[in-house]
Structures are given as structure tokens and as C-alpha cells.
Amino acid sequence: MSLKNLLRAGWFRAGLLAWALAALSACNVLPKSEEITLYRLPAQQTAIKPKSTTAALEPLFIQTPFAAGPIAGSRVLVVPPNSNEISAYPAVRWQDNAPILLRHRLADDFRDTREFKAVVVDSKASYNAQYELSGELNAFQVEHPKGDPVVHLLFDAMVADRANGKTLASERFEIVEPVVGKAVPQVIEAFGRASDQLSQEVTKWALAHLKAVQR
């Protein structure tokens, strides 16, 4: 090999070594990936109710509530004291988006009543549902209205007859549940209590209107 080729080979090997060292150095300074903890929405343990002996209500379809902005996501949201900014707890997520969590909680409570022939949440299976529960989720977050943390839920609900598109009733439901403590698990437990209360209130309200219609 000529001197010229030797020099070229030497420069090539030196350049390759420098590139490898630079790449290794870059890897060492890259931030570590954040470990995320996923949380379910806690639920109270309720006794199974006996099956109703009255005439069953026609099938009910529960639409996923509409939500906008960060409320539509899976972050555990918090509004800091004396602030209008919406932040989120770091390294934690809900196992699903907040509107879906609420939809499943509502479906569980409506099914527990044993008053409906069926309760469905999948739009593909909703073709035979006569009634529909829909709504808008406008708050699903921790706030500090008086300094101490509380869970704030705000849900505008509507029940409709799908056969004729008629709205049967609409109502706003608001829950403010204190957080017992400040740690994330205590925050999650407060979300569970607030969601239980909201779902039970919506279920009772909707049942009253649907029973009146189907008489």
C-alpha cells in the first residue's frame, strides 16, 4: 500500500474512532426515561342488589362524555393555589382518558340497578338501545379553593330517546371532595370517592326520568 493510501486509511480510522467516542459521550448525557405510574379509578365495594321484579327498562347506551383540552387526556390534573394555570402531577397517569373512566363508572352503576335490559358503551353495539345518556365533562381535577386540596368534578348530563331524538332531561352535577392528605395515592382515593358520588347522583336522576317516560 502506498504512503498516500496508508495516510488515508489512518485518517479514516481516526475519524471513525472520534465518531464512536462522540456517540458514546452523547449517550451518557441523555436523560433517563421517566417511569410512569398508572392508576385505576378507585370504586367503593357495593353489595350486589337483587334483580328487579319490575318491568325492565329498554336498553341504555352511555356515550363517552365530551371533554376538551387536558381534561380529555390521562394526566392527573391539578390547579395550584392562587393560580389559573392547569398543571399535572409528574410521573403519574390514569389508566385511560378521564371521559372513558367516567363512562365506565356510570355504566357499572347503571348495570348495578338491574333496571335495564342492557347497558352498552360500545357504539357498535348501541343499535338496539332506545335511550342514551350523554354529557360534557368540564372539570376532573384537583383544586385549592380555600388552600386545602379538593377534587372537583363537573358534569353536564343529558338523557334522550334515540327513537325520536327527543331530549328527556338535562342536569348539571358538581362534586367537591376533600383530599385527605397531599400524597398522590390520597389524591387518587379522593377522585374515586368523588366519581362514585357523581355516578350515583346521575344514575338516580336518570332512572327517575326514564321510569316516568316508560310508564
Short mmCIF file of the C-alpha atoms (twelve columns), coordinates in Angstrom:
data_MODEL
# 
_entry.id   MODEL 
# 
loop_
_atom_site.group_PDB 
_atom_site.id 
_atom_site.type_symbol 
_atom_site.label_atom_id 
_atom_site.label_alt_id 
_atom_site.label_comp_id 
_atom_site.label_asym_id 
_atom_site.label_seq_id 
_atom_site.Cartn_x 
_atom_site.Cartn_y 
_atom_site.Cartn_z 
_atom_site.pdbx_PDB_model_num 
ATOM 1   C CA . MET A 1   0.000   0.000  0.000  1 
ATOM 2   C CA . SER A 2   1.353   3.435  -0.903 1 
ATOM 3   C CA . LEU A 3   2.145   6.071  1.658  1 
ATOM 4   C CA . LYS A 4   -0.798  8.096  0.400  1 
ATOM 5   C CA . ASN A 5   -3.233  5.208  0.895  1 
ATOM 6   C CA . LEU A 6   -1.788  4.489  4.354  1 
ATOM 7   C CA . LEU A 7   -2.366  8.081  5.368  1 
ATOM 8   C CA . ARG A 8   -5.927  7.957  4.061  1 
ATOM 9   C CA . ALA A 9   -6.630  4.731  5.976  1 
ATOM 10  C CA . GLY A 10  -5.156  6.234  9.126  1 
ATOM 11  C CA . TRP A 11  -7.299  9.338  8.882  1 
ATOM 12  C CA . PHE A 12  -10.377 7.176  8.244  1 
ATOM 13  C CA . ARG A 13  -9.740  5.044  11.332 1 
ATOM 14  C CA . ALA A 14  -9.082  8.125  13.441 1 
ATOM 15  C CA . GLY A 15  -12.296 9.735  12.243 1 
ATOM 16  C CA . LEU A 16  -14.277 6.565  12.926 1 
ATOM 17  C CA . LEU A 17  -12.858 6.370  16.458 1 
ATOM 18  C CA . ALA A 18  -13.674 10.021 17.129 1 
ATOM 19  C CA . TRP A 19  -17.267 9.499  15.907 1 
ATOM 20  C CA . ALA A 20  -17.697 6.452  18.165 1 
ATOM 21  C CA . LEU A 21  -16.364 8.336  21.196 1 
ATOM 22  C CA . ALA A 22  -18.685 11.262 20.496 1 
ATOM 23  C CA . ALA A 23  -21.692 8.959  20.149 1 
ATOM 24  C CA . LEU A 24  -20.822 7.210  23.418 1 
ATOM 25  C CA . SER A 25  -20.453 10.537 25.179 1 
ATOM 26  C CA . ALA A 26  -23.854 11.679 23.874 1 
ATOM 27  C CA . CYS A 27  -25.487 8.511  25.169 1 
ATOM 28  C CA . ASN A 28  -24.104 9.180  28.625 1 
ATOM 29  C CA . VAL A 29  -25.700 12.631 28.844 1 
ATOM 30  C CA . LEU A 30  -29.165 11.666 27.501 1 
ATOM 31  C CA . PRO A 31  -31.852 11.916 30.212 1 
ATOM 32  C CA . LYS A 32  -33.296 8.692  31.573 1 
ATOM 33  C CA . SER A 33  -36.838 7.891  30.503 1 
ATOM 34  C CA . GLU A 34  -39.466 8.887  33.080 1 
ATOM 35  C CA . GLU A 35  -41.088 5.989  34.915 1 
ATOM 36  C CA . ILE A 36  -44.867 6.400  34.799 1 
ATOM 37  C CA . THR A 37  -47.242 5.005  37.425 1 
ATOM 38  C CA . LEU A 38  -50.713 4.152  36.100 1 
ATOM 39  C CA . TYR A 39  -53.732 4.439  38.392 1 
ATOM 40  C CA . ARG A 40  -57.191 2.951  38.186 1 
ATOM 41  C CA . LEU A 41  -60.157 4.997  39.353 1 
ATOM 42  C CA . PRO A 42  -60.979 3.528  42.804 1 
ATOM 43  C CA . ALA A 43  -64.523 2.306  43.431 1 
ATOM 44  C CA . GLN A 44  -66.445 1.542  46.588 1 
ATOM 45  C CA . GLN A 45  -67.371 -2.071 47.192 1 
ATOM 46  C CA . THR A 46  -71.156 -2.316 46.991 1 
ATOM 47  C CA . ALA A 47  -73.361 -5.283 47.709 1 
ATOM 48  C CA . ILE A 48  -74.977 -6.891 44.668 1 
ATOM 49  C CA . LYS A 49  -78.619 -5.904 44.534 1 
ATOM 50  C CA . PRO A 50  -81.308 -8.491 43.854 1 
ATOM 51  C CA . LYS A 51  -82.658 -8.476 40.320 1 
ATOM 52  C CA . SER A 52  -85.625 -6.172 39.931 1 
ATOM 53  C CA . THR A 53  -89.027 -7.831 39.673 1 
ATOM 54  C CA . THR A 54  -90.484 -4.818 37.886 1 
ATOM 55  C CA . ALA A 55  -90.579 -4.420 34.121 1 
ATOM 56  C CA . ALA A 56  -87.086 -3.799 32.784 1 
ATOM 57  C CA . LEU A 57  -86.334 -0.515 31.091 1 
ATOM 58  C CA . GLU A 58  -85.352 -0.567 27.448 1 
ATOM 59  C CA . PRO A 59  -81.589 -0.740 26.668 1 
ATOM 60  C CA . LEU A 60  -79.436 2.272  27.531 1 
ATOM 61  C CA . PHE A 61  -76.419 3.494  25.566 1 
ATOM 62  C CA . ILE A 62  -73.861 5.524  27.548 1 
ATOM 63  C CA . GLN A 63  -71.968 7.858  25.273 1 
ATOM 64  C CA . THR A 64  -68.381 8.789  26.144 1 
ATOM 65  C CA . PRO A 65  -68.637 12.272 27.699 1 
ATOM 66  C CA . PHE A 66  -67.264 15.114 25.631 1 
ATOM 67  C CA . ALA A 67  -64.235 16.877 27.114 1 
ATOM 68  C CA . ALA A 68  -61.842 19.487 25.791 1 
ATOM 69  C CA . GLY A 69  -58.174 20.269 26.348 1 
ATOM 70  C CA . PRO A 70  -56.245 18.463 29.081 1 
ATOM 71  C CA . ILE A 71  -59.473 17.161 30.674 1 
ATOM 72  C CA . ALA A 72  -59.803 14.833 27.687 1 
ATOM 73  C CA . GLY A 73  -56.443 13.196 28.459 1 
ATOM 74  C CA . SER A 74  -54.999 10.791 31.007 1 
ATOM 75  C CA . ARG A 75  -52.965 13.221 33.129 1 
ATOM 76  C CA . VAL A 76  -53.934 13.688 36.789 1 
ATOM 77  C CA . LEU A 77  -54.661 17.406 36.661 1 
ATOM 78  C CA . VAL A 78  -54.154 19.982 39.405 1 
ATOM 79  C CA . VAL A 79  -54.716 23.729 39.669 1 
ATOM 80  C CA . PRO A 80  -52.080 25.141 42.070 1 
ATOM 81  C CA . PRO A 81  -53.162 27.519 44.877 1 
ATOM 82  C CA . ASN A 82  -53.818 31.106 43.782 1 
ATOM 83  C CA . SER A 83  -53.374 30.191 40.132 1 
ATOM 84  C CA . ASN A 84  -55.406 29.840 36.958 1 
ATOM 85  C CA . GLU A 85  -52.882 27.508 35.390 1 
ATOM 86  C CA . ILE A 86  -53.698 23.835 34.897 1 
ATOM 87  C CA . SER A 87  -50.773 21.591 35.754 1 
ATOM 88  C CA . ALA A 88  -50.420 17.839 36.295 1 
ATOM 89  C CA . TYR A 89  -48.825 15.520 38.814 1 
ATOM 90  C CA . PRO A 90  -45.488 14.298 37.415 1 
ATOM 91  C CA . ALA A 91  -44.874 10.653 36.539 1 
ATOM 92  C CA . VAL A 92  -48.491 9.536  37.100 1 
ATOM 93  C CA . ARG A 93  -51.312 8.829  34.658 1 
ATOM 94  C CA . TRP A 94  -54.804 7.411  34.683 1 
ATOM 95  C CA . GLN A 95  -55.028 4.017  33.030 1 
ATOM 96  C CA . ASP A 96  -57.360 5.601  30.458 1 
ATOM 97  C CA . ASN A 97  -58.566 9.049  29.448 1 
ATOM 98  C CA . ALA A 98  -60.764 10.754 32.055 1 
ATOM 99  C CA . PRO A 99  -64.009 10.723 29.995 1 
ATOM 100 C CA . ILE A 100 -63.661 6.978  29.473 1 
ATOM 101 C CA . LEU A 101 -63.049 6.430  33.189 1 
ATOM 102 C CA . LEU A 102 -66.273 8.281  33.981 1 
ATOM 103 C CA . ARG A 103 -68.188 6.408  31.267 1 
ATOM 104 C CA . HIS A 104 -67.193 3.051  32.757 1 
ATOM 105 C CA . ARG A 105 -68.093 4.194  36.277 1 
ATOM 106 C CA . LEU A 106 -71.531 5.288  35.057 1 
ATOM 107 C CA . ALA A 107 -72.029 2.004  33.195 1 
ATOM 108 C CA . ASP A 108 -71.178 -0.002 36.313 1 
ATOM 109 C CA . ASP A 109 -73.696 1.884  38.428 1 
ATOM 110 C CA . PHE A 110 -76.473 1.685  35.830 1 
ATOM 111 C CA . ARG A 111 -75.885 -2.064 35.479 1 
ATOM 112 C CA . ASP A 112 -75.961 -2.489 39.254 1 
ATOM 113 C CA . THR A 113 -79.516 -1.125 39.339 1 
ATOM 114 C CA . ARG A 114 -80.741 -4.202 37.386 1 
ATOM 115 C CA . GLU A 115 -83.365 -1.897 35.842 1 
ATOM 116 C CA . PHE A 116 -82.287 -2.076 32.186 1 
ATOM 117 C CA . LYS A 117 -82.489 -4.877 29.650 1 
ATOM 118 C CA . ALA A 118 -78.951 -3.881 28.669 1 
ATOM 119 C CA . VAL A 119 -76.409 -1.114 29.281 1 
ATOM 120 C CA . VAL A 120 -73.866 -0.659 26.488 1 
ATOM 121 C CA . VAL A 121 -70.901 1.657  25.982 1 
ATOM 122 C CA . ASP A 122 -69.718 0.474  22.567 1 
ATOM 123 C CA . SER A 123 -71.302 2.480  19.738 1 
ATOM 124 C CA . LYS A 124 -71.194 -0.624 17.507 1 
ATOM 125 C CA . ALA A 125 -73.486 -2.430 19.948 1 
ATOM 126 C CA . SER A 126 -75.829 0.507  20.512 1 
ATOM 127 C CA . TYR A 127 -78.108 -0.118 17.533 1 
ATOM 128 C CA . ASN A 128 -80.931 -1.563 19.693 1 
ATOM 129 C CA . ALA A 129 -80.633 0.933  22.582 1 
ATOM 130 C CA . GLN A 130 -83.696 3.115  22.963 1 
ATOM 131 C CA . TYR A 131 -82.241 5.553  25.471 1 
ATOM 132 C CA . GLU A 132 -78.945 7.436  25.561 1 
ATOM 133 C CA . LEU A 133 -77.011 9.148  28.318 1 
ATOM 134 C CA . SER A 134 -74.508 11.731 27.097 1 
ATOM 135 C CA . GLY A 135 -72.843 14.773 28.555 1 
ATOM 136 C CA . GLU A 136 -69.894 17.101 28.845 1 
ATOM 137 C CA . LEU A 137 -67.121 16.700 31.398 1 
ATOM 138 C CA . ASN A 138 -65.986 20.219 32.296 1 
ATOM 139 C CA . ALA A 139 -63.854 19.531 35.384 1 
ATOM 140 C CA . PHE A 140 -61.878 16.481 36.512 1 
ATOM 141 C CA . GLN A 141 -59.062 17.891 38.595 1 
ATOM 142 C CA . VAL A 142 -57.613 18.857 41.963 1 
ATOM 143 C CA . GLU A 143 -58.146 22.457 43.047 1 
ATOM 144 C CA . HIS A 144 -57.294 24.579 46.094 1 
ATOM 145 C CA . PRO A 145 -60.262 26.961 46.540 1 
ATOM 146 C CA . LYS A 146 -59.519 27.565 50.240 1 
ATOM 147 C CA . GLY A 147 -55.938 26.385 50.417 1 
ATOM 148 C CA . ASP A 148 -56.573 22.692 51.057 1 
ATOM 149 C CA . PRO A 149 -56.757 20.327 48.065 1 
ATOM 150 C CA . VAL A 150 -60.136 19.107 46.843 1 
ATOM 151 C CA . VAL A 151 -61.195 17.035 43.853 1 
ATOM 152 C CA . HIS A 152 -63.569 18.993 41.608 1 
ATOM 153 C CA . LEU A 153 -65.832 17.178 39.119 1 
ATOM 154 C CA . LEU A 154 -68.308 18.987 36.875 1 
ATOM 155 C CA . PHE A 155 -70.538 17.019 34.504 1 
ATOM 156 C CA . ASP A 156 -73.424 18.295 32.361 1 
ATOM 157 C CA . ALA A 157 -75.643 15.279 31.690 1 
ATOM 158 C CA . MET A 158 -78.452 14.670 29.212 1 
ATOM 159 C CA . VAL A 159 -80.783 11.729 28.629 1 
ATOM 160 C CA . ALA A 160 -82.526 11.298 25.290 1 
ATOM 161 C CA . ASP A 161 -84.874 8.965  23.457 1 
ATOM 162 C CA . ARG A 162 -82.888 7.697  20.468 1 
ATOM 163 C CA . ALA A 163 -86.013 6.623  18.605 1 
ATOM 164 C CA . ASN A 164 -87.208 10.195 18.065 1 
ATOM 165 C CA . GLY A 165 -84.118 12.209 19.073 1 
ATOM 166 C CA . LYS A 166 -86.040 13.933 21.864 1 
ATOM 167 C CA . THR A 167 -84.132 15.203 24.896 1 
ATOM 168 C CA . LEU A 168 -85.887 13.918 28.008 1 
ATOM 169 C CA . ALA A 169 -83.913 15.778 30.674 1 
ATOM 170 C CA . SER A 170 -80.654 17.620 31.307 1 
ATOM 171 C CA . GLU A 171 -78.897 18.496 34.531 1 
ATOM 172 C CA . ARG A 172 -75.572 19.790 35.866 1 
ATOM 173 C CA . PHE A 173 -73.791 17.731 38.511 1 
ATOM 174 C CA . GLU A 174 -70.929 19.147 40.570 1 
ATOM 175 C CA . ILE A 175 -68.916 17.315 43.205 1 
ATOM 176 C CA . VAL A 176 -66.263 18.770 45.522 1 
ATOM 177 C CA . GLU A 177 -64.494 16.083 47.551 1 
ATOM 178 C CA . PRO A 178 -61.732 16.901 50.093 1 
ATOM 179 C CA . VAL A 179 -58.380 15.170 49.706 1 
ATOM 180 C CA . VAL A 180 -57.370 13.535 52.975 1 
ATOM 181 C CA . GLY A 181 -53.653 14.287 52.758 1 
ATOM 182 C CA . LYS A 182 -51.419 15.511 49.948 1 
ATOM 183 C CA . ALA A 183 -49.732 12.365 48.615 1 
ATOM 184 C CA . VAL A 184 -50.684 11.088 45.168 1 
ATOM 185 C CA . PRO A 185 -52.382 7.870  46.447 1 
ATOM 186 C CA . GLN A 186 -54.599 10.020 48.691 1 
ATOM 187 C CA . VAL A 187 -55.449 12.228 45.723 1 
ATOM 188 C CA . ILE A 188 -56.407 9.146  43.709 1 
ATOM 189 C CA . GLU A 189 -58.659 7.902  46.526 1 
ATOM 190 C CA . ALA A 190 -60.432 11.278 46.583 1 
ATOM 191 C CA . PHE A 191 -61.039 11.021 42.828 1 
ATOM 192 C CA . GLY A 192 -62.605 7.621  43.460 1 
ATOM 193 C CA . ARG A 193 -64.972 8.938  46.144 1 
ATOM 194 C CA . ALA A 194 -65.955 11.930 44.027 1 
ATOM 195 C CA . SER A 195 -66.587 9.760  40.952 1 
ATOM 196 C CA . ASP A 196 -68.723 7.358  42.994 1 
ATOM 197 C CA . GLN A 197 -70.868 10.204 44.294 1 
ATOM 198 C CA . LEU A 198 -71.223 11.787 40.851 1 
ATOM 199 C CA . SER A 199 -72.148 8.495  39.203 1 
ATOM 200 C CA . GLN A 200 -74.698 7.605  41.860 1 
ATOM 201 C CA . GLU A 201 -76.372 11.007 41.584 1 
ATOM 202 C CA . VAL A 202 -76.532 10.776 37.772 1 
ATOM 203 C CA . THR A 203 -77.896 7.229  37.944 1 
ATOM 204 C CA . LYS A 204 -80.650 8.138  40.396 1 
ATOM 205 C CA . TRP A 205 -81.619 11.219 38.377 1 
ATOM 206 C CA . ALA A 206 -81.688 9.435  35.008 1 
ATOM 207 C CA . LEU A 207 -83.639 6.466  36.380 1 
ATOM 208 C CA . ALA A 208 -86.364 8.746  37.707 1 
ATOM 209 C CA . HIS A 209 -86.850 10.378 34.308 1 
ATOM 210 C CA . LEU A 210 -86.672 7.169  32.273 1 
ATOM 211 C CA . LYS A 211 -89.129 5.348  34.507 1 
ATOM 212 C CA . ALA A 212 -91.557 8.250  34.189 1 
ATOM 213 C CA . VAL A 213 -91.277 8.137  30.390 1 
ATOM 214 C CA . GLN A 214 -91.718 4.383  30.077 1 
ATOM 215 C CA . ARG A 215 -94.814 4.136  32.285 1 
# 
